[in-house]
């Protein structure tokens, strides 16, 4: 029983400390904000199953476009979903 508690605490800490690292964009434009949030969710949901998530700052717009085209097939996402991920990854406040 004790082991389970320790395990849960450790797991909780890991989840808590991992989640805020992925940048959350903020904008005053409500429509854009919704779009960015959706893009972030799709990104986390579809792109973290095979490898760690790459941070938005790792590539520029051209780099992301290229990688997203390659990964679209692997992640089985639609063009719209790909576009939303791109907007999220390349958003400059
Ligand atoms: C089915 C597994 C799988 C999924 C899902 C997946 N990837 Fe990948 N990804 C890979 C593999 C394997 C590589 C390395 C080999 C390659 O480049 O093809 C890679 C490489 C990458 C790279 C290149 C890193 C570099 O330094 O060159 C980026 C960026 C990337 N993925 C982003 C994404 C994004 C964004 C998504 C979601 C749309 C995604 N991946 C979903 C398997 C996957």
PDB file of N, CA and C and ligand atoms in Angstrom:
ATOM      1  N   UNK A   1       0.836  -1.207   0.000  1.00  0.00           N
ATOM      2  CA  UNK A   1       0.000   0.000   0.000  1.00  0.00           C
ATOM      3  C   UNK A   1       0.871   1.257   0.000  1.00  0.00           C
ATOM      4  N   UNK A   2       1.885   1.223   0.874  1.00  0.00           N
ATOM      5  CA  UNK A   2       2.778   2.367   0.985  1.00  0.00           C
ATOM      6  C   UNK A   2       3.437   2.674  -0.365  1.00  0.00           C
ATOM      7  N   UNK A   3       3.810   1.579  -1.057  1.00  0.00           N
ATOM      8  CA  UNK A   3       4.481   1.718  -2.363  1.00  0.00           C
ATOM      9  C   UNK A   3       3.596   2.453  -3.355  1.00  0.00           C
ATOM     10  N   UNK A   4       2.311   2.121  -3.304  1.00  0.00           N
ATOM     11  CA  UNK A   4       1.367   2.744  -4.240  1.00  0.00           C
ATOM     12  C   UNK A   4       1.314   4.253  -3.986  1.00  0.00           C
ATOM     13  N   UNK A   5       1.294   4.619  -2.705  1.00  0.00           N
ATOM     14  CA  UNK A   5       1.237   6.046  -2.366  1.00  0.00           C
ATOM     15  C   UNK A   5       2.486   6.766  -2.872  1.00  0.00           C
ATOM     16  N   UNK A   6       3.635   6.165  -2.587  1.00  0.00           N
ATOM     17  CA  UNK A   6       4.896   6.782  -3.036  1.00  0.00           C
ATOM     18  C   UNK A   6       4.901   6.910  -4.553  1.00  0.00           C
ATOM     19  N   UNK A   7       4.454   5.833  -5.213  1.00  0.00           N
ATOM     20  CA  UNK A   7       4.413   5.839  -6.674  1.00  0.00           C
ATOM     21  C   UNK A   7       3.509   6.967  -7.192  1.00  0.00           C
ATOM     22  N   UNK A   8       2.332   7.114  -6.576  1.00  0.00           N
ATOM     23  CA  UNK A   8       1.399   8.156  -7.020  1.00  0.00           C
ATOM     24  C   UNK A   8       1.993   9.543  -6.834  1.00  0.00           C
ATOM     25  N   UNK A   9       2.667   9.734  -5.692  1.00  0.00           N
ATOM     26  CA  UNK A   9       3.259  11.040  -5.424  1.00  0.00           C
ATOM     27  C   UNK A   9       4.326  11.361  -6.466  1.00  0.00           C
ATOM     28  N   UNK A  10       5.179  10.357  -6.731  1.00  0.00           N
ATOM     29  CA  UNK A  10       6.244  10.566  -7.716  1.00  0.00           C
ATOM     30  C   UNK A  10       5.641  10.847  -9.089  1.00  0.00           C
ATOM     31  N   UNK A  11       4.651  10.047  -9.474  1.00  0.00           N
ATOM     32  CA  UNK A  11       4.013  10.220 -10.777  1.00  0.00           C
ATOM     33  C   UNK A  11       3.366  11.602 -10.874  1.00  0.00           C
ATOM     34  N   UNK A  12       2.680  11.992  -9.788  1.00  0.00           N
ATOM     35  CA  UNK A  12       2.041  13.303  -9.745  1.00  0.00           C
ATOM     36  C   UNK A  12       3.050  14.414  -9.955  1.00  0.00           C
ATOM     37  N   UNK A  13       4.199  14.301  -9.304  1.00  0.00           N
ATOM     38  CA  UNK A  13       5.247  15.307  -9.445  1.00  0.00           C
ATOM     39  C   UNK A  13       5.765  15.359 -10.876  1.00  0.00           C
ATOM     40  N   UNK A  14       5.957  14.180 -11.454  1.00  0.00           N
ATOM     41  CA  UNK A  14       6.465  14.124 -12.825  1.00  0.00           C
ATOM     42  C   UNK A  14       5.481  14.797 -13.778  1.00  0.00           C
ATOM     43  N   UNK A  15       4.206  14.422 -13.648  1.00  0.00           N
ATOM     44  CA  UNK A  15       3.194  15.004 -14.537  1.00  0.00           C
ATOM     45  C   UNK A  15       3.115  16.519 -14.320  1.00  0.00           C
ATOM     46  N   UNK A  16       3.128  16.911 -13.036  1.00  0.00           N
ATOM     47  CA  UNK A  16       3.011  18.335 -12.746  1.00  0.00           C
ATOM     48  C   UNK A  16       4.200  19.127 -13.291  1.00  0.00           C
ATOM     49  N   UNK A  17       5.388  18.581 -13.141  1.00  0.00           N
ATOM     50  CA  UNK A  17       6.576  19.329 -13.552  1.00  0.00           C
ATOM     51  C   UNK A  17       6.792  19.288 -15.061  1.00  0.00           C
ATOM     52  N   UNK A  18       6.221  18.283 -15.721  1.00  0.00           N
ATOM     53  CA  UNK A  18       6.397  18.188 -17.169  1.00  0.00           C
ATOM     54  C   UNK A  18       5.439  19.117 -17.913  1.00  0.00           C
ATOM     55  N   UNK A  19       4.193  19.148 -17.452  1.00  0.00           N
ATOM     56  CA  UNK A  19       3.181  19.838 -18.247  1.00  0.00           C
ATOM     57  C   UNK A  19       3.416  21.334 -18.473  1.00  0.00           C
ATOM     58  N   UNK A  20       3.913  22.100 -17.500  1.00  0.00           N
ATOM     59  CA  UNK A  20       4.017  23.540 -17.792  1.00  0.00           C
ATOM     60  C   UNK A  20       5.164  23.895 -18.735  1.00  0.00           C
ATOM     61  N   UNK A  21       6.024  22.924 -19.063  1.00  0.00           N
ATOM     62  CA  UNK A  21       7.179  23.266 -19.883  1.00  0.00           C
ATOM     63  C   UNK A  21       6.796  23.618 -21.317  1.00  0.00           C
ATOM     64  N   UNK A  22       5.706  23.030 -21.809  1.00  0.00           N
ATOM     65  CA  UNK A  22       5.316  23.348 -23.173  1.00  0.00           C
ATOM     66  C   UNK A  22       4.577  24.674 -23.201  1.00  0.00           C
ATOM     67  N   UNK A  23       5.186  25.610 -23.852  1.00  0.00           N
ATOM     68  CA  UNK A  23       4.736  26.991 -23.969  1.00  0.00           C
ATOM     69  C   UNK A  23       3.247  27.147 -24.284  1.00  0.00           C
ATOM     70  N   UNK A  24       2.597  28.006 -23.496  1.00  0.00           N
ATOM     71  CA  UNK A  24       1.191  28.321 -23.767  1.00  0.00           C
ATOM     72  C   UNK A  24       1.118  29.744 -24.303  1.00  0.00           C
ATOM     73  N   UNK A  25       0.797  29.918 -25.558  1.00  0.00           N
ATOM     74  CA  UNK A  25       0.750  31.265 -26.128  1.00  0.00           C
ATOM     75  C   UNK A  25      -0.425  32.061 -25.591  1.00  0.00           C
ATOM     76  N   UNK A  26      -0.244  33.349 -25.458  1.00  0.00           N
ATOM     77  CA  UNK A  26      -1.309  34.222 -24.973  1.00  0.00           C
ATOM     78  C   UNK A  26      -1.484  35.389 -25.939  1.00  0.00           C
ATOM     79  N   UNK A  27      -2.722  35.668 -26.312  1.00  0.00           N
ATOM     80  CA  UNK A  27      -3.006  36.801 -27.177  1.00  0.00           C
ATOM     81  C   UNK A  27      -4.318  37.442 -26.723  1.00  0.00           C
ATOM     82  N   UNK A  28      -4.493  38.723 -27.023  1.00  0.00           N
ATOM     83  CA  UNK A  28      -5.732  39.387 -26.613  1.00  0.00           C
ATOM     84  C   UNK A  28      -6.869  39.092 -27.582  1.00  0.00           C
ATOM     85  N   UNK A  29      -6.514  38.585 -28.767  1.00  0.00           N
ATOM     86  CA  UNK A  29      -7.519  38.219 -29.766  1.00  0.00           C
ATOM     87  C   UNK A  29      -8.181  36.893 -29.356  1.00  0.00           C
ATOM     88  N   UNK A  30      -9.471  36.955 -28.963  1.00  0.00           N
ATOM     89  CA  UNK A  30     -10.145  35.773 -28.418  1.00  0.00           C
ATOM     90  C   UNK A  30     -10.240  34.628 -29.418  1.00  0.00           C
ATOM     91  N   UNK A  31     -10.507  34.969 -30.688  1.00  0.00           N
ATOM     92  CA  UNK A  31     -10.638  33.933 -31.708  1.00  0.00           C
ATOM     93  C   UNK A  31      -9.303  33.234 -31.917  1.00  0.00           C
ATOM     94  N   UNK A  32      -8.266  34.062 -32.032  1.00  0.00           N
ATOM     95  CA  UNK A  32      -6.913  33.538 -32.217  1.00  0.00           C
ATOM     96  C   UNK A  32      -6.493  32.684 -31.015  1.00  0.00           C
ATOM     97  N   UNK A  33      -6.853  33.144 -29.826  1.00  0.00           N
ATOM     98  CA  UNK A  33      -6.497  32.420 -28.605  1.00  0.00           C
ATOM     99  C   UNK A  33      -7.102  31.015 -28.624  1.00  0.00           C
ATOM    100  N   UNK A  34      -8.347  30.917 -29.061  1.00  0.00           N
ATOM    101  CA  UNK A  34      -9.027  29.635 -29.113  1.00  0.00           C
ATOM    102  C   UNK A  34      -8.319  28.708 -30.101  1.00  0.00           C
ATOM    103  N   UNK A  35      -7.943  29.313 -31.237  1.00  0.00           N
ATOM    104  CA  UNK A  35      -7.235  28.571 -32.287  1.00  0.00           C
ATOM    105  C   UNK A  35      -5.914  28.012 -31.763  1.00  0.00           C
ATOM    106  N   UNK A  36      -5.174  28.879 -31.054  1.00  0.00           N
ATOM    107  CA  UNK A  36      -3.872  28.475 -30.525  1.00  0.00           C
ATOM    108  C   UNK A  36      -4.021  27.366 -29.486  1.00  0.00           C
ATOM    109  N   UNK A  37      -5.039  27.498 -28.622  1.00  0.00           N
ATOM    110  CA  UNK A  37      -5.271  26.467 -27.615  1.00  0.00           C
ATOM    111  C   UNK A  37      -5.585  25.132 -28.273  1.00  0.00           C
ATOM    112  N   UNK A  38      -6.441  25.180 -29.310  1.00  0.00           N
ATOM    113  CA  UNK A  38      -6.797  23.957 -30.026  1.00  0.00           C
ATOM    114  C   UNK A  38      -5.563  23.348 -30.669  1.00  0.00           C
ATOM    115  N   UNK A  39      -4.758  24.195 -31.302  1.00  0.00           N
ATOM    116  CA  UNK A  39      -3.539  23.711 -31.951  1.00  0.00           C
ATOM    117  C   UNK A  39      -2.617  23.032 -30.960  1.00  0.00           C
ATOM    118  N   UNK A  40      -2.509  23.613 -29.772  1.00  0.00           N
ATOM    119  CA  UNK A  40      -1.639  23.045 -28.744  1.00  0.00           C
ATOM    120  C   UNK A  40      -2.152  21.669 -28.314  1.00  0.00           C
ATOM    121  N   UNK A  41      -3.479  21.568 -28.135  1.00  0.00           N
ATOM    122  CA  UNK A  41      -4.060  20.293 -27.708  1.00  0.00           C
ATOM    123  C   UNK A  41      -3.839  19.217 -28.773  1.00  0.00           C
ATOM    124  N   UNK A  42      -4.077  19.570 -30.036  1.00  0.00           N
ATOM    125  CA  UNK A  42      -3.878  18.603 -31.115  1.00  0.00           C
ATOM    126  C   UNK A  42      -2.411  18.178 -31.158  1.00  0.00           C
ATOM    127  N   UNK A  43      -1.527  19.147 -30.998  1.00  0.00           N
ATOM    128  CA  UNK A  43      -0.096  18.865 -31.014  1.00  0.00           C
ATOM    129  C   UNK A  43       0.275  17.864 -29.924  1.00  0.00           C
ATOM    130  N   UNK A  44      -0.163  18.151 -28.694  1.00  0.00           N
ATOM    131  CA  UNK A  44       0.167  17.266 -27.567  1.00  0.00           C
ATOM    132  C   UNK A  44      -0.469  15.886 -27.768  1.00  0.00           C
ATOM    133  N   UNK A  45      -1.715  15.859 -28.241  1.00  0.00           N
ATOM    134  CA  UNK A  45      -2.424  14.592 -28.400  1.00  0.00           C
ATOM    135  C   UNK A  45      -1.842  13.714 -29.503  1.00  0.00           C
ATOM    136  N   UNK A  46      -1.428  14.317 -30.599  1.00  0.00           N
ATOM    137  CA  UNK A  46      -1.061  13.521 -31.763  1.00  0.00           C
ATOM    138  C   UNK A  46       0.439  13.387 -31.993  1.00  0.00           C
ATOM    139  N   UNK A  47       1.227  14.215 -31.366  1.00  0.00           N
ATOM    140  CA  UNK A  47       2.636  14.240 -31.734  1.00  0.00           C
ATOM    141  C   UNK A  47       3.558  13.718 -30.644  1.00  0.00           C
ATOM    142  N   UNK A  48       2.995  13.237 -29.536  1.00  0.00           N
ATOM    143  CA  UNK A  48       3.877  12.814 -28.453  1.00  0.00           C
ATOM    144  C   UNK A  48       3.919  11.305 -28.280  1.00  0.00           C
ATOM    145  N   UNK A  49       3.258  10.570 -29.173  1.00  0.00           N
ATOM    146  CA  UNK A  49       3.200   9.117 -28.985  1.00  0.00           C
ATOM    147  C   UNK A  49       4.499   8.428 -29.381  1.00  0.00           C
ATOM    148  N   UNK A  50       5.231   8.963 -30.341  1.00  0.00           N
ATOM    149  CA  UNK A  50       6.454   8.288 -30.820  1.00  0.00           C
ATOM    150  C   UNK A  50       7.724   8.906 -30.256  1.00  0.00           C
ATOM    151  N   UNK A  51       7.720  10.197 -30.038  1.00  0.00           N
ATOM    152  CA  UNK A  51       8.914  10.870 -29.525  1.00  0.00           C
ATOM    153  C   UNK A  51       8.502  12.005 -28.607  1.00  0.00           C
ATOM    154  N   UNK A  52       9.459  12.566 -27.892  1.00  0.00           N
ATOM    155  CA  UNK A  52       9.147  13.728 -27.060  1.00  0.00           C
ATOM    156  C   UNK A  52       8.711  14.868 -27.956  1.00  0.00           C
ATOM    157  N   UNK A  53       7.902  15.756 -27.388  1.00  0.00           N
ATOM    158  CA  UNK A  53       7.458  16.909 -28.169  1.00  0.00           C
ATOM    159  C   UNK A  53       8.632  17.852 -28.421  1.00  0.00           C
ATOM    160  N   UNK A  54       8.740  18.313 -29.628  1.00  0.00           N
ATOM    161  CA  UNK A  54       9.761  19.313 -29.938  1.00  0.00           C
ATOM    162  C   UNK A  54       9.207  20.679 -29.547  1.00  0.00           C
ATOM    163  N   UNK A  55      10.047  21.504 -28.970  1.00  0.00           N
ATOM    164  CA  UNK A  55       9.574  22.811 -28.534  1.00  0.00           C
ATOM    165  C   UNK A  55       9.390  23.736 -29.733  1.00  0.00           C
ATOM    166  N   UNK A  56       8.396  24.640 -29.653  1.00  0.00           N
ATOM    167  CA  UNK A  56       8.130  25.558 -30.764  1.00  0.00           C
ATOM    168  C   UNK A  56       9.383  26.296 -31.248  1.00  0.00           C
ATOM    169  N   UNK A  57      10.252  26.671 -30.318  1.00  0.00           N
ATOM    170  CA  UNK A  57      11.427  27.471 -30.701  1.00  0.00           C
ATOM    171  C   UNK A  57      12.520  26.675 -31.409  1.00  0.00           C
ATOM    172  N   UNK A  58      12.362  25.348 -31.479  1.00  0.00           N
ATOM    173  CA  UNK A  58      13.412  24.522 -32.088  1.00  0.00           C
ATOM    174  C   UNK A  58      13.552  24.728 -33.598  1.00  0.00           C
ATOM    175  N   UNK A  59      12.450  25.097 -34.249  1.00  0.00           N
ATOM    176  CA  UNK A  59      12.500  25.290 -35.702  1.00  0.00           C
ATOM    177  C   UNK A  59      11.834  26.605 -36.084  1.00  0.00           C
ATOM    178  N   UNK A  60      12.195  27.135 -37.258  1.00  0.00           N
ATOM    179  CA  UNK A  60      11.499  28.320 -37.759  1.00  0.00           C
ATOM    180  C   UNK A  60      10.289  27.870 -38.588  1.00  0.00           C
ATOM    181  N   UNK A  61       9.571  28.830 -39.168  1.00  0.00           N
ATOM    182  CA  UNK A  61       8.344  28.506 -39.903  1.00  0.00           C
ATOM    183  C   UNK A  61       8.604  27.470 -41.004  1.00  0.00           C
ATOM    184  N   UNK A  62       9.657  27.700 -41.784  1.00  0.00           N
ATOM    185  CA  UNK A  62       9.978  26.778 -42.878  1.00  0.00           C
ATOM    186  C   UNK A  62      10.275  25.375 -42.351  1.00  0.00           C
ATOM    187  N   UNK A  63      11.042  25.336 -41.262  1.00  0.00           N
ATOM    188  CA  UNK A  63      11.408  24.054 -40.657  1.00  0.00           C
ATOM    189  C   UNK A  63      10.180  23.290 -40.179  1.00  0.00           C
ATOM    190  N   UNK A  64       9.280  23.992 -39.520  1.00  0.00           N
ATOM    191  CA  UNK A  64       8.069  23.342 -39.024  1.00  0.00           C
ATOM    192  C   UNK A  64       7.198  22.845 -40.162  1.00  0.00           C
ATOM    193  N   UNK A  65       7.068  23.670 -41.215  1.00  0.00           N
ATOM    194  CA  UNK A  65       6.257  23.256 -42.368  1.00  0.00           C
ATOM    195  C   UNK A  65       6.775  21.938 -42.910  1.00  0.00           C
ATOM    196  N   UNK A  66       8.085  21.866 -43.067  1.00  0.00           N
ATOM    197  CA  UNK A  66       8.723  20.672 -43.630  1.00  0.00           C
ATOM    198  C   UNK A  66       8.460  19.459 -42.724  1.00  0.00           C
ATOM    199  N   UNK A  67       8.735  19.623 -41.429  1.00  0.00           N
ATOM    200  CA  UNK A  67       8.560  18.503 -40.503  1.00  0.00           C
ATOM    201  C   UNK A  67       7.098  18.099 -40.398  1.00  0.00           C
ATOM    202  N   UNK A  68       6.189  19.111 -40.411  1.00  0.00           N
ATOM    203  CA  UNK A  68       4.769  18.785 -40.285  1.00  0.00           C
ATOM    204  C   UNK A  68       4.274  17.997 -41.494  1.00  0.00           C
ATOM    205  N   UNK A  69       4.790  18.325 -42.681  1.00  0.00           N
ATOM    206  CA  UNK A  69       4.391  17.568 -43.866  1.00  0.00           C
ATOM    207  C   UNK A  69       4.816  16.115 -43.739  1.00  0.00           C
ATOM    208  N   UNK A  70       6.029  15.904 -43.235  1.00  0.00           N
ATOM    209  CA  UNK A  70       6.520  14.529 -43.040  1.00  0.00           C
ATOM    210  C   UNK A  70       5.701  13.818 -41.967  1.00  0.00           C
ATOM    211  N   UNK A  71       5.428  14.525 -40.864  1.00  0.00           N
ATOM    212  CA  UNK A  71       4.785  13.903 -39.707  1.00  0.00           C
ATOM    213  C   UNK A  71       3.280  13.748 -39.864  1.00  0.00           C
ATOM    214  N   UNK A  72       2.703  14.493 -40.798  1.00  0.00           N
ATOM    215  CA  UNK A  72       1.256  14.404 -41.020  1.00  0.00           C
ATOM    216  C   UNK A  72       0.847  12.955 -41.317  1.00  0.00           C
ATOM    217  N   UNK A  73       1.651  12.291 -42.130  1.00  0.00           N
ATOM    218  CA  UNK A  73       1.372  10.908 -42.499  1.00  0.00           C
ATOM    219  C   UNK A  73       1.478  10.004 -41.271  1.00  0.00           C
ATOM    220  N   UNK A  74       2.535  10.202 -40.493  1.00  0.00           N
ATOM    221  CA  UNK A  74       2.759   9.373 -39.304  1.00  0.00           C
ATOM    222  C   UNK A  74       1.665   9.587 -38.270  1.00  0.00           C
ATOM    223  N   UNK A  75       1.284  10.850 -38.057  1.00  0.00           N
ATOM    224  CA  UNK A  75       0.328  11.172 -36.999  1.00  0.00           C
ATOM    225  C   UNK A  75      -1.117  11.057 -37.481  1.00  0.00           C
ATOM    226  N   UNK A  76      -1.308  10.831 -38.775  1.00  0.00           N
ATOM    227  CA  UNK A  76      -2.640  10.706 -39.372  1.00  0.00           C
ATOM    228  C   UNK A  76      -3.538  11.886 -39.000  1.00  0.00           C
ATOM    229  N   UNK A  77      -3.066  13.078 -39.263  1.00  0.00           N
ATOM    230  CA  UNK A  77      -3.864  14.264 -38.993  1.00  0.00           C
ATOM    231  C   UNK A  77      -4.333  14.878 -40.315  1.00  0.00           C
ATOM    232  N   UNK A  78      -5.438  15.644 -40.249  1.00  0.00           N
ATOM    233  CA  UNK A  78      -5.975  16.279 -41.448  1.00  0.00           C
ATOM    234  C   UNK A  78      -5.187  17.544 -41.767  1.00  0.00           C
ATOM    235  N   UNK A  79      -5.447  18.125 -42.923  1.00  0.00           N
ATOM    236  CA  UNK A  79      -4.785  19.380 -43.299  1.00  0.00           C
ATOM    237  C   UNK A  79      -5.142  20.496 -42.317  1.00  0.00           C
ATOM    238  N   UNK A  80      -6.427  20.508 -41.889  1.00  0.00           N
ATOM    239  CA  UNK A  80      -6.862  21.537 -40.940  1.00  0.00           C
ATOM    240  C   UNK A  80      -6.111  21.397 -39.620  1.00  0.00           C
ATOM    241  N   UNK A  81      -5.985  20.157 -39.148  1.00  0.00           N
ATOM    242  CA  UNK A  81      -5.274  19.932 -37.891  1.00  0.00           C
ATOM    243  C   UNK A  81      -3.812  20.329 -38.021  1.00  0.00           C
ATOM    244  N   UNK A  82      -3.235  20.009 -39.169  1.00  0.00           N
ATOM    245  CA  UNK A  82      -1.839  20.367 -39.409  1.00  0.00           C
ATOM    246  C   UNK A  82      -1.669  21.887 -39.370  1.00  0.00           C
ATOM    247  N   UNK A  83      -2.631  22.584 -39.989  1.00  0.00           N
ATOM    248  CA  UNK A  83      -2.582  24.048 -40.022  1.00  0.00           C
ATOM    249  C   UNK A  83      -2.661  24.634 -38.612  1.00  0.00           C
ATOM    250  N   UNK A  84      -3.553  24.062 -37.781  1.00  0.00           N
ATOM    251  CA  UNK A  84      -3.704  24.550 -36.405  1.00  0.00           C
ATOM    252  C   UNK A  84      -2.433  24.318 -35.595  1.00  0.00           C
ATOM    253  N   UNK A  85      -1.804  23.177 -35.804  1.00  0.00           N
ATOM    254  CA  UNK A  85      -0.542  22.901 -35.106  1.00  0.00           C
ATOM    255  C   UNK A  85       0.514  23.900 -35.553  1.00  0.00           C
ATOM    256  N   UNK A  86       0.551  24.155 -36.862  1.00  0.00           N
ATOM    257  CA  UNK A  86       1.542  25.106 -37.395  1.00  0.00           C
ATOM    258  C   UNK A  86       1.344  26.501 -36.792  1.00  0.00           C
ATOM    259  N   UNK A  87       0.067  26.929 -36.712  1.00  0.00           N
ATOM    260  CA  UNK A  87      -0.217  28.244 -36.127  1.00  0.00           C
ATOM    261  C   UNK A  87       0.276  28.304 -34.686  1.00  0.00           C
ATOM    262  N   UNK A  88       0.015  27.230 -33.955  1.00  0.00           N
ATOM    263  CA  UNK A  88       0.460  27.193 -32.562  1.00  0.00           C
ATOM    264  C   UNK A  88       1.988  27.235 -32.476  1.00  0.00           C
ATOM    265  N   UNK A  89       2.635  26.393 -33.259  1.00  0.00           N
ATOM    266  CA  UNK A  89       4.093  26.267 -33.151  1.00  0.00           C
ATOM    267  C   UNK A  89       4.841  27.509 -33.603  1.00  0.00           C
ATOM    268  N   UNK A  90       4.248  28.259 -34.526  1.00  0.00           N
ATOM    269  CA  UNK A  90       4.976  29.394 -35.095  1.00  0.00           C
ATOM    270  C   UNK A  90       4.408  30.742 -34.658  1.00  0.00           C
ATOM    271  N   UNK A  91       3.532  30.715 -33.641  1.00  0.00           N
ATOM    272  CA  UNK A  91       2.914  31.965 -33.186  1.00  0.00           C
ATOM    273  C   UNK A  91       3.931  32.894 -32.521  1.00  0.00           C
ATOM    274  N   UNK A  92       3.940  34.140 -33.001  1.00  0.00           N
ATOM    275  CA  UNK A  92       4.792  35.171 -32.377  1.00  0.00           C
ATOM    276  C   UNK A  92       3.880  36.234 -31.775  1.00  0.00           C
ATOM    277  N   UNK A  93       3.934  36.429 -30.469  1.00  0.00           N
ATOM    278  CA  UNK A  93       3.054  37.408 -29.839  1.00  0.00           C
ATOM    279  C   UNK A  93       3.318  38.818 -30.360  1.00  0.00           C
TER     280      UNK A  93
HETATM  281  C1  LIG B   1       4.159   7.230 -35.728  1.00  0.00           C
HETATM  282  C2  LIG B   1       5.202   7.916 -34.984  1.00  0.00           C
HETATM  283  C3  LIG B   1       5.315   9.411 -35.045  1.00  0.00           C
HETATM  284  C4  LIG B   1       4.325  10.357 -34.832  1.00  0.00           C
HETATM  285  C5  LIG B   1       2.863  10.123 -34.485  1.00  0.00           C
HETATM  286  C6  LIG B   1       4.958  11.656 -34.980  1.00  0.00           C
HETATM  287  N1  LIG B   1       6.287  11.505 -35.255  1.00  0.00           N
HETATM  288 FE1  LIG B   1       7.657  13.008 -35.470  1.00  0.00          FE
HETATM  289  N2  LIG B   1       9.100  11.626 -35.861  1.00  0.00           N
HETATM  290  C7  LIG B   1       8.943  10.256 -35.875  1.00  0.00           C
HETATM  291  C8  LIG B   1      10.202   9.631 -36.232  1.00  0.00           C
HETATM  292  C9  LIG B   1      10.441   8.120 -36.348  1.00  0.00           C
HETATM  293  C10 LIG B   1      11.134  10.676 -36.430  1.00  0.00           C
HETATM  294  C11 LIG B   1      12.619  10.584 -36.803  1.00  0.00           C
HETATM  295  C12 LIG B   1      12.856  10.086 -38.182  1.00  0.00           C
HETATM  296  C13 LIG B   1      12.341  11.011 -39.250  1.00  0.00           C
HETATM  297  O1  LIG B   1      12.741  12.178 -39.307  1.00  0.00           O
HETATM  298  O2  LIG B   1      11.492  10.544 -40.037  1.00  0.00           O
HETATM  299  C14 LIG B   1      10.424  11.921 -36.193  1.00  0.00           C
HETATM  300  C15 LIG B   1      10.997  13.173 -36.282  1.00  0.00           C
HETATM  301  C16 LIG B   1      10.336  14.374 -36.027  1.00  0.00           C
HETATM  302  C17 LIG B   1      10.937  15.674 -36.126  1.00  0.00           C
HETATM  303  C18 LIG B   1      12.333  15.934 -36.609  1.00  0.00           C
HETATM  304  C19 LIG B   1      13.321  16.222 -35.540  1.00  0.00           C
HETATM  305  C20 LIG B   1      14.655  16.635 -36.128  1.00  0.00           C
HETATM  306  O3  LIG B   1      15.453  17.120 -35.338  1.00  0.00           O
HETATM  307  O4  LIG B   1      14.880  16.479 -37.343  1.00  0.00           O
HETATM  308  C21 LIG B   1       9.974  16.594 -35.801  1.00  0.00           C
HETATM  309  C22 LIG B   1      10.105  18.094 -35.744  1.00  0.00           C
HETATM  310  C23 LIG B   1       8.762  15.848 -35.534  1.00  0.00           C
HETATM  311  N3  LIG B   1       9.002  14.511 -35.655  1.00  0.00           N
HETATM  312  C24 LIG B   1       7.552  16.439 -35.222  1.00  0.00           C
HETATM  313  C25 LIG B   1       6.360  15.743 -35.134  1.00  0.00           C
HETATM  314  C26 LIG B   1       5.055  16.378 -35.086  1.00  0.00           C
HETATM  315  C27 LIG B   1       4.802  17.870 -35.114  1.00  0.00           C
HETATM  316  C28 LIG B   1       4.135  15.373 -35.000  1.00  0.00           C
HETATM  317  C29 LIG B   1       2.611  15.506 -34.969  1.00  0.00           C
HETATM  318  C30 LIG B   1       1.985  16.055 -36.132  1.00  0.00           C
HETATM  319  C31 LIG B   1       4.862  14.102 -34.991  1.00  0.00           C
HETATM  320  N4  LIG B   1       6.203  14.379 -35.077  1.00  0.00           N
HETATM  321  C32 LIG B   1       4.268  12.857 -34.867  1.00  0.00           C
HETATM  322  C33 LIG B   1       7.783   9.574 -35.574  1.00  0.00           C
HETATM  323  C34 LIG B   1       6.557  10.149 -35.311  1.00  0.00           C
END
